Amino acid sequence: MKLIGPFKQIVTLANLPLRGKLSDNQIEIIEDGGIISENGIIRKTGNFKDLQSEFPDIKTDIIDEVQVALPAFTDCHTHICFGGNRANDFAMRNAGKTYLEIAESGGGIWSSVQHTRNASEEELLITTLERINFLISLGITTIEIKSGYGLDVENELKMLRVIKKAQSLTKATLVPTCLSAHLKPRDFEGKNEEYLNYILDEVLPKVKAENLANRVDIFIEKSAFQPEESKAFLLKAKEMDFEITVHADQFTAGSSRIAVEVGAKSADHLEATVDEDIQFLADSETVAVALPGASLGLGEKFTPARKILDAGGILAIASDWNPGSAPMGNLITQASILATFEKLSTAEVLAGITFRSAFALSLEDRGTLEQGKKADFVTFKTDNFQNVFYQQGSLKTEHVYIDGEKI
């Protein structure tokens, strides 16, 4: 058992609702606080001196500088296992080239597929760990990672094995997701439906047998998979005991309804979600995941986060870090910018990258600093936690704790 502190402020996020809008006066702040951790779990939070008096013989890690402590962050949507680089795509897109023109010139998702297929497991592991370490440096200790740049049995399994190996080499929590249904690969001769059946028959049984992932994702879009075939695929994946999530409403409305209808844990993107579907989504248990990095990378509008919250929805915010549409990877900067454009309170942003984002991954043991929760937290050298988002990612983390241990 260990007491860590004192912190100028501990932002606990305790007692906040899972869904709907939040005001900043709902945030619980412990002034001059301390955190007691035991076996990786928070035993108690409170005034540092009071905790010292209550536990006089406790081991203490003294924080000498003025710092604030917040729950560590969760990035619930990333594609950080990939090979290659698509900087040329970004330059071409900004110069006015269309998606089709970029793809025809050798860019697009298929470029990432080819680079990822050509990379060895060792090469992918090295670059994936580098990206994981960058996210940890931002205070992100729970990271979802998708496959989806292999698009055949051999290479999808290769990606998922790399993610599993990475988990053995990092203290962060990694949540693998099988996104073999990213798009139909060019070298698959059959139709979309035949490829989806190939995933169900050839990929997912092996994923299950090797315990490589418990989650399945699909990209529903005109350029990828169509609504009805996607719905049938998701229901079959669910019958195989996979939790499901959906790339929904990125460019075309309607697929968020499918996500709700099949009981998806989350519907991610939602930049094109129309008003009549927002309430339908908000009334469900499906988490709406905003991905501001994709909006910034593509120059598209943001997820209607304000409307989703006002309708009573569960809103999470994730980076979508990928080599094409969202290459930044800095969740704090992205969330800060989303807050500016969508008029989100600091409480709503914090909830969106902590306990609400963890809920999108079915992890309800983290995201707040209170008794019984995982002792993952991040500190910043400031006397006011509002500076974290005010400085839009330029205020660097001071320390990151996982299971109560500084890493």
Tab-separated table of C-alpha atoms in Angstrom, residues 75 77 290-297 302 317-322 325-341 344 349 353 389 392-393:
chain	number	residue	atom	x	y	z
A	75	ASP	CA	-7.988	5.906	-26.747
A	77	HIS	CA	-10.159	3.713	-31.642
A	290	ALA	CA	-16.082	11.054	-32.169
A	291	LEU	CA	-12.845	10.936	-34.153
A	292	PRO	CA	-11.686	14.536	-34.578
A	293	GLY	CA	-8.335	13.408	-35.990
A	294	ALA	CA	-10.088	12.171	-39.134
A	295	SER	CA	-11.953	15.468	-39.502
A	296	LEU	CA	-8.667	17.359	-39.225
A	297	GLY	CA	-6.819	14.998	-41.539
A	302	PHE	CA	-16.690	17.160	-36.986
A	317	ILE	CA	-13.559	10.758	-28.114
A	318	ALA	CA	-10.710	8.846	-29.775
A	319	SER	CA	-7.798	9.626	-32.084
A	320	ASP	CA	-8.382	7.248	-35.042
A	321	TRP	CA	-4.586	7.311	-35.425
A	322	ASN	CA	-3.926	5.767	-38.833
A	325	SER	CA	-6.870	10.051	-42.740
A	326	ALA	CA	-5.689	10.663	-39.153
A	327	PRO	CA	-1.890	10.656	-38.926
A	328	MET	CA	-1.531	12.985	-35.920
A	329	GLY	CA	-2.194	10.583	-33.060
A	330	ASN	CA	-2.381	13.316	-30.415
A	331	LEU	CA	-5.687	12.700	-28.672
A	332	ILE	CA	-5.340	15.657	-26.297
A	333	THR	CA	-4.864	18.154	-29.119
A	334	GLN	CA	-7.705	16.631	-31.105
A	335	ALA	CA	-10.118	16.601	-28.158
A	336	SER	CA	-9.246	20.215	-27.351
A	337	ILE	CA	-9.986	21.292	-30.914
A	338	LEU	CA	-13.229	19.301	-30.996
A	339	ALA	CA	-14.268	21.068	-27.790
A	340	THR	CA	-13.699	24.445	-29.433
A	341	PHE	CA	-15.772	23.684	-32.507
A	344	LEU	CA	-17.932	20.955	-25.182
A	349	VAL	CA	-14.073	16.273	-22.865
A	353	ILE	CA	-11.416	10.344	-23.045
A	389	PHE	CA	-7.007	21.514	-22.706
A	392	GLN	CA	-4.333	22.104	-26.597
A	393	GLY	CA	-1.764	19.401	-26.063
